[in-house]
Short mmCIF file of C-alpha atoms and ligand atoms in Angstrom, two decimals:
data_model
loop_
_atom_site.label_atom_id
_atom_site.label_comp_id
_atom_site.label_asym_id
_atom_site.label_seq_id
_atom_site.Cartn_x
_atom_site.Cartn_y
_atom_site.Cartn_z
CA MET A 28 36.00 -8.78 23.18
CA SER A 29 34.96 -7.73 19.67
CA LYS A 30 31.98 -5.43 19.35
CA LEU A 31 28.66 -6.47 17.77
CA ARG A 32 28.43 -4.95 14.28
CA VAL A 33 24.95 -3.39 14.09
CA ALA A 34 23.01 -1.69 11.29
CA VAL A 35 19.80 0.30 11.66
CA LEU A 36 17.17 0.26 8.89
CA GLY A 37 14.77 3.20 9.03
CA ALA A 38 17.56 5.24 10.60
CA LYS A 39 15.91 8.61 9.98
CA GLY A 40 12.54 7.65 11.43
CA ARG A 41 11.14 8.47 14.88
CA ILE A 42 12.29 5.26 16.55
CA GLY A 43 15.12 4.51 14.10
CA SER A 44 16.95 7.76 14.89
CA GLU A 45 16.71 6.98 18.61
CA ALA A 46 18.04 3.47 17.92
CA VAL A 47 21.03 4.93 16.05
CA ARG A 48 21.92 6.97 19.15
CA ALA A 49 21.42 3.99 21.47
CA VAL A 50 23.64 1.68 19.40
CA GLU A 51 26.32 4.39 19.13
CA ALA A 52 26.26 4.78 22.92
CA ALA A 53 26.44 1.03 23.68
CA GLU A 54 30.01 0.03 24.58
CA ASP A 55 29.66 -3.50 23.19
CA MET A 56 28.25 -2.38 19.80
CA GLU A 57 29.51 -0.63 16.69
CA LEU A 58 27.08 1.12 14.35
CA VAL A 59 28.28 0.03 10.89
CA ALA A 60 25.35 1.30 8.79
CA ALA A 61 22.36 3.61 9.17
CA LEU A 62 20.09 3.12 6.17
CA GLY A 63 17.05 5.09 5.09
CA SER A 64 14.50 4.70 2.34
CA GLY A 65 16.22 4.24 -1.04
CA ASP A 66 19.60 3.22 0.41
CA LYS A 67 21.11 -0.02 -0.92
CA LEU A 68 20.77 -3.12 1.26
CA GLU A 69 24.12 -4.36 -0.16
CA THR A 70 25.69 -1.87 2.27
CA LEU A 71 24.84 -4.35 5.04
CA VAL A 72 27.10 -6.95 3.42
CA GLU A 73 29.83 -4.44 2.49
CA THR A 74 30.03 -3.16 6.07
CA GLY A 75 29.97 -6.65 7.62
CA ALA A 76 26.78 -6.04 9.61
CA GLN A 77 25.97 -8.97 11.92
CA ILE A 78 22.62 -7.66 13.16
CA ALA A 79 20.08 -5.37 11.46
CA VAL A 80 17.63 -3.44 13.62
CA GLU A 81 14.54 -3.12 11.40
CA LEU A 82 12.36 -0.07 12.17
CA THR A 83 10.78 0.89 8.86
CA THR A 84 7.22 0.36 7.61
CA PRO A 85 4.89 -2.62 7.12
CA ALA A 86 5.40 -2.11 3.35
CA SER A 87 9.22 -2.42 3.55
CA VAL A 88 9.86 -4.93 6.31
CA MET A 89 9.38 -8.18 4.36
CA GLY A 90 11.84 -7.22 1.60
CA ASN A 91 14.42 -6.07 4.13
CA LEU A 92 14.13 -9.26 6.18
CA ASP A 93 14.30 -11.46 3.11
CA PHE A 94 17.64 -9.82 2.23
CA CYS A 95 18.97 -10.11 5.79
CA VAL A 96 18.04 -13.76 6.24
CA ARG A 97 19.46 -14.74 2.82
CA HIS A 98 22.76 -13.13 3.85
CA GLY A 99 22.83 -14.65 7.34
CA ILE A 100 22.32 -11.27 9.02
CA HIS A 101 20.35 -11.56 12.28
CA ALA A 102 17.45 -9.12 12.71
CA VAL A 103 15.75 -7.33 15.57
CA VAL A 104 12.39 -6.13 14.28
CA GLY A 105 10.09 -3.50 15.74
CA THR A 106 8.12 -2.79 12.58
CA THR A 107 4.45 -3.72 12.84
CA GLY A 108 1.90 -5.25 10.43
CA TRP A 109 2.50 -8.93 11.19
CA THR A 110 -0.01 -11.53 9.98
CA ASP A 111 0.07 -15.34 10.08
CA GLU A 112 0.87 -15.34 6.35
CA ARG A 113 3.85 -12.99 6.80
CA LEU A 114 5.18 -15.03 9.71
CA ALA A 115 4.87 -18.24 7.66
CA GLN A 116 6.79 -16.60 4.80
CA LEU A 117 9.54 -15.51 7.19
CA ASN A 118 9.75 -19.00 8.72
CA THR A 119 10.20 -20.45 5.23
CA SER A 120 13.15 -18.08 4.59
CA LEU A 121 14.64 -18.93 7.99
CA ALA A 122 14.42 -22.67 7.29
CA ALA A 123 16.93 -22.12 4.47
CA SER A 124 19.28 -20.20 6.80
CA PRO A 125 19.09 -22.20 10.04
CA ARG A 126 21.79 -20.31 11.94
CA THR A 127 20.12 -16.91 11.52
CA GLY A 128 17.99 -15.41 14.28
CA VAL A 129 15.08 -12.98 13.97
CA LEU A 130 13.39 -11.34 16.95
CA ILE A 131 10.09 -9.60 16.26
CA ALA A 132 8.84 -7.56 19.20
CA PRO A 133 5.45 -5.81 18.94
CA ASN A 134 6.77 -3.59 21.71
CA PHE A 135 10.30 -3.21 23.13
CA SER A 136 9.37 -1.31 26.29
CA ILE A 137 9.44 -3.34 29.50
CA GLY A 138 6.21 -1.74 30.74
CA ALA A 139 4.33 -2.71 27.60
CA VAL A 140 5.65 -6.28 27.73
CA LEU A 141 4.49 -6.51 31.36
CA THR A 142 1.09 -5.00 30.44
CA MET A 143 0.60 -7.82 27.95
CA LYS A 144 1.62 -10.40 30.55
CA PHE A 145 -0.62 -8.92 33.27
CA ALA A 146 -3.56 -8.77 30.84
CA GLU A 147 -3.04 -12.39 29.87
CA ILE A 148 -3.06 -13.42 33.55
CA ALA A 149 -6.12 -11.31 34.44
CA ALA A 150 -8.33 -11.99 31.41
CA PRO A 151 -9.89 -15.31 32.48
CA TYR A 152 -10.97 -13.82 35.83
CA PHE A 153 -13.25 -11.13 34.32
CA GLU A 154 -16.42 -11.34 32.22
CA SER A 155 -15.48 -8.41 29.96
CA VAL A 156 -12.20 -7.20 28.50
CA GLU A 157 -11.49 -4.52 25.89
CA VAL A 158 -8.24 -2.91 24.70
CA VAL A 159 -7.80 0.80 23.99
CA GLU A 160 -4.58 1.94 22.33
CA LEU A 161 -3.71 5.63 21.95
CA HIS A 162 -0.96 6.92 19.64
CA HIS A 163 0.44 9.96 17.85
CA PRO A 164 -1.48 10.81 14.66
CA ASN A 165 1.47 10.03 12.33
CA LYS A 166 1.15 6.31 12.97
CA VAL A 167 0.22 4.51 9.72
CA ASP A 168 -1.30 1.31 11.10
CA ALA A 169 -4.30 0.63 13.36
CA PRO A 170 -4.77 -1.06 15.65
CA SER A 171 -1.21 -1.02 16.94
CA GLY A 172 0.92 -4.16 16.85
CA THR A 173 0.97 -4.11 20.63
CA ALA A 174 -2.82 -3.93 20.95
CA THR A 175 -3.29 -6.70 18.42
CA ARG A 176 -0.83 -8.93 20.28
CA THR A 177 -2.42 -8.06 23.63
CA ALA A 178 -5.86 -9.02 22.34
CA GLN A 179 -4.52 -12.28 20.88
CA LEU A 180 -2.90 -13.22 24.20
CA ILE A 181 -6.11 -12.34 26.08
CA ALA A 182 -8.23 -14.42 23.71
CA ALA A 183 -5.88 -17.41 23.96
CA ALA A 184 -5.87 -17.22 27.77
CA ARG A 185 -9.69 -17.10 27.86
CA GLU A 186 -9.93 -20.02 25.48
CA ARG A 187 -7.53 -22.10 27.62
CA ALA A 188 -9.71 -21.29 30.65
CA SER A 189 -12.95 -22.07 28.73
CA SER A 190 -14.24 -18.54 29.53
CA SER A 191 -17.75 -17.68 28.36
CA PRO A 192 -18.20 -15.24 25.46
CA GLN A 193 -18.18 -11.60 26.57
CA PRO A 194 -21.57 -10.04 27.39
CA ASP A 195 -22.61 -7.42 24.79
CA ALA A 196 -26.24 -6.58 24.05
CA THR A 197 -25.42 -4.26 21.13
CA VAL A 198 -27.93 -4.76 18.33
CA THR A 199 -27.43 -1.62 16.28
CA ALA A 200 -24.15 0.28 15.98
CA LEU A 201 -22.41 2.69 13.65
CA ASP A 202 -19.53 0.99 11.79
CA GLY A 203 -16.51 0.98 14.07
CA ALA A 204 -18.36 2.00 17.21
CA ARG A 205 -17.44 -1.25 18.97
CA GLY A 206 -13.87 -1.19 17.70
CA ALA A 207 -12.00 -3.85 15.73
CA ASN A 208 -12.67 -7.47 16.62
CA VAL A 209 -9.36 -9.25 17.31
CA ASP A 210 -10.12 -12.90 18.13
CA GLY A 211 -13.32 -11.76 19.89
CA VAL A 212 -11.68 -8.95 21.87
CA PRO A 213 -12.77 -5.38 20.96
CA VAL A 214 -9.76 -3.14 20.22
CA HIS A 215 -10.17 0.64 19.95
CA ALA A 216 -7.56 2.95 18.37
CA VAL A 217 -7.24 6.65 19.29
CA ARG A 218 -4.96 9.00 17.27
CA LEU A 219 -4.24 12.26 19.09
CA ARG A 220 -1.64 15.03 18.69
CA GLY A 221 0.51 15.19 21.81
CA LEU A 222 0.48 11.44 22.48
CA LEU A 223 3.26 8.94 21.78
CA ALA A 224 2.27 5.31 22.59
CA HIS A 225 -0.22 4.32 25.28
CA GLN A 226 -2.48 1.40 26.03
CA GLU A 227 -5.25 0.50 28.45
CA VAL A 228 -6.65 -2.94 29.04
CA LEU A 229 -10.11 -2.60 30.64
CA LEU A 230 -11.41 -5.61 32.53
CA GLY A 231 -14.86 -5.84 34.11
CA GLY A 232 -16.55 -8.28 36.46
CA GLU A 233 -19.52 -8.21 38.82
CA GLY A 234 -19.23 -4.94 40.80
CA GLU A 235 -15.58 -4.24 39.91
CA THR A 236 -13.27 -3.15 37.12
CA LEU A 237 -9.51 -3.41 36.68
CA THR A 238 -7.57 -1.08 34.36
CA ILE A 239 -4.03 -1.92 33.30
CA ARG A 240 -2.42 1.14 31.71
CA HIS A 241 0.98 1.72 30.15
CA ASP A 242 2.45 4.96 28.76
CA SER A 243 5.55 5.32 26.60
CA LEU A 244 6.41 8.99 27.05
CA HIS A 245 9.57 9.00 24.91
CA HIS A 246 11.15 6.74 22.29
CA SER A 247 13.97 6.08 24.78
CA SER A 248 11.50 3.65 26.48
CA PHE A 249 12.09 1.18 23.64
CA MET A 250 15.90 1.26 23.68
CA PRO A 251 16.84 -1.16 26.51
CA GLY A 252 14.62 -3.77 24.84
CA ILE A 253 16.19 -3.20 21.43
CA LEU A 254 19.73 -3.47 22.84
CA LEU A 255 18.78 -6.64 24.75
CA GLY A 256 17.37 -8.05 21.52
CA VAL A 257 20.60 -7.28 19.64
CA ARG A 258 22.70 -9.03 22.31
CA ARG A 259 20.47 -12.12 22.49
CA VAL A 260 19.40 -12.66 18.87
CA VAL A 261 22.91 -13.67 17.73
CA ASP A 262 22.65 -16.80 19.91
CA THR A 263 18.97 -17.51 19.20
CA PRO A 264 18.49 -19.01 15.74
CA GLY A 265 15.03 -19.08 14.14
CA LEU A 266 12.07 -16.83 14.82
CA THR A 267 11.35 -15.43 18.29
CA PHE A 268 8.07 -13.49 18.59
CA GLY A 269 7.89 -11.21 21.63
CA LEU A 270 10.57 -9.71 23.85
CA GLU A 271 9.14 -11.65 26.81
CA HIS A 272 11.09 -14.70 25.59
CA PHE A 273 14.35 -12.82 26.25
CA LEU A 274 13.13 -11.60 29.65
CA ASP A 275 12.43 -15.08 31.04
CA LEU A 276 8.77 -14.09 31.48
CA ASN A 277 7.44 -17.28 29.83
N1 LIG B 24 8.22 -2.52 18.54
C1 LIG B 24 8.30 -1.34 19.12
O1 LIG B 24 8.60 -1.22 20.34
C2 LIG B 24 8.04 -0.11 18.32
C3 LIG B 24 7.67 -0.25 17.02
N2 LIG B 24 7.45 0.85 16.24
C4 LIG B 24 7.15 0.56 14.85
O2 LIG B 24 8.30 0.90 14.08
C5 LIG B 24 7.89 1.33 12.78
C6 LIG B 24 8.49 2.71 12.51
O3 LIG B 24 7.85 3.65 13.34
P1 LIG B 24 8.24 5.20 13.29
O4 LIG B 24 9.71 5.36 13.52
O5 LIG B 24 7.29 5.90 14.16
O6 LIG B 24 7.93 5.53 11.75
P2 LIG B 24 8.64 6.64 10.83
O7 LIG B 24 7.75 6.82 9.67
O8 LIG B 24 9.05 7.81 11.65
O9 LIG B 24 10.00 5.90 10.36
C7 LIG B 24 10.08 4.90 9.40
C8 LIG B 24 11.34 5.20 8.59
O10 LIG B 24 11.62 4.08 7.75
C9 LIG B 24 12.06 4.59 6.51
N3 LIG B 24 11.95 3.53 5.51
C10 LIG B 24 10.85 3.15 4.78
N4 LIG B 24 11.18 2.13 3.98
C11 LIG B 24 12.50 1.87 4.19
C12 LIG B 24 13.41 0.92 3.66
N5 LIG B 24 13.02 0.03 2.71
N6 LIG B 24 14.69 0.91 4.10
C13 LIG B 24 15.10 1.80 5.04
N7 LIG B 24 14.29 2.74 5.57
C14 LIG B 24 12.99 2.75 5.16
C15 LIG B 24 11.18 5.82 6.27
O11 LIG B 24 11.74 6.68 5.28
C16 LIG B 24 11.17 6.43 7.66
O12 LIG B 24 12.27 7.29 7.86
C17 LIG B 24 6.37 1.29 12.78
O13 LIG B 24 5.92 0.06 12.25
C18 LIG B 24 6.02 1.38 14.25
O14 LIG B 24 4.77 0.81 14.56
C19 LIG B 24 7.58 2.11 16.73
C20 LIG B 24 7.92 2.31 18.04
C21 LIG B 24 8.15 1.21 18.95
O1 LIG B 25 4.06 3.45 15.87
C1 LIG B 25 4.39 3.57 17.08
O2 LIG B 25 4.69 4.65 17.58
C2 LIG B 25 4.44 2.34 17.90
N1 LIG B 25 4.25 1.20 17.33
C3 LIG B 25 4.25 -0.08 17.97
C4 LIG B 25 2.88 -0.72 17.87
O3 LIG B 25 2.22 -0.59 16.83
O4 LIG B 25 2.48 -1.40 18.82
C5 LIG B 25 4.79 -0.02 19.39
C6 LIG B 25 4.40 1.22 20.14
O5 LIG B 25 3.04 1.17 20.40
C7 LIG B 25 4.77 2.48 19.35
#
């Protein structure tokens, strides 16, 4: 069987360099390109890349994906910074290239995907829910893509269940003290040397609390999800948002 021809964009970054090693070690994949900032995207075409693993920055991802989709190169995307407008733009590009697949995963680690699922299930059963994400201080975006997605899933689940608004008597507060408001769910971002990627979902009801916590202790935690994405995206045209769709969790 021929190997999947894979390129990594952001190959010198924290997660990109780990992805390069993971693709090189995968028996069913061949690493055909490892591109960093300033490298030419034409290399993807010249090397016959079938799938690009996109792990760059919110400022670079749209241009890279536009090139990939126009050239029929599937993409597995971990880069954050997704908004409804960006997703709509990507869907427009994909409509012109209907055989191309793009997977965007706010988080590739199985534990984080399950955290999101557990939070979505639990949220309607508690009066209060807040999200705390904790990351290394070199992270450029806040809140994290994972925390934003978690809060969106929580809010949607509470809306489906017609949950009441969360209790909060705060009248005066310093800017930021109650976190960012994502669809009505407070999200707090901690940046601390020594950490990698961590998240807590705090749920509170009458006389009880539930804490769902996940810790990524090494970038290797994201690799099985990335490799799964590479294997599945070639047969999944269009946009898939969230690794859970490739884990039969939905
Ligand atoms: N979905 C997931 O599971 C995960 C997602 N991430 C996300 O991945 C992204 C990268 O994170 P880190 O590796 O920590 O950042 P980083 O800053 O270490 O790496 C980004 C790399 O991309 C390069 N780059 C920038 N523009 C480029 C371009 N146009 N073409 C090729 N390379 C380019 C930079 O020079 C840098 O080497 C962030 O958005 C982060 O939130 C990180 C870990 C897990
Ligand atoms: O920048 C990181 O490190 C991470 N980014 C992703 C996010 O913003 O959710 C995934 C994970 O938290 C690590």
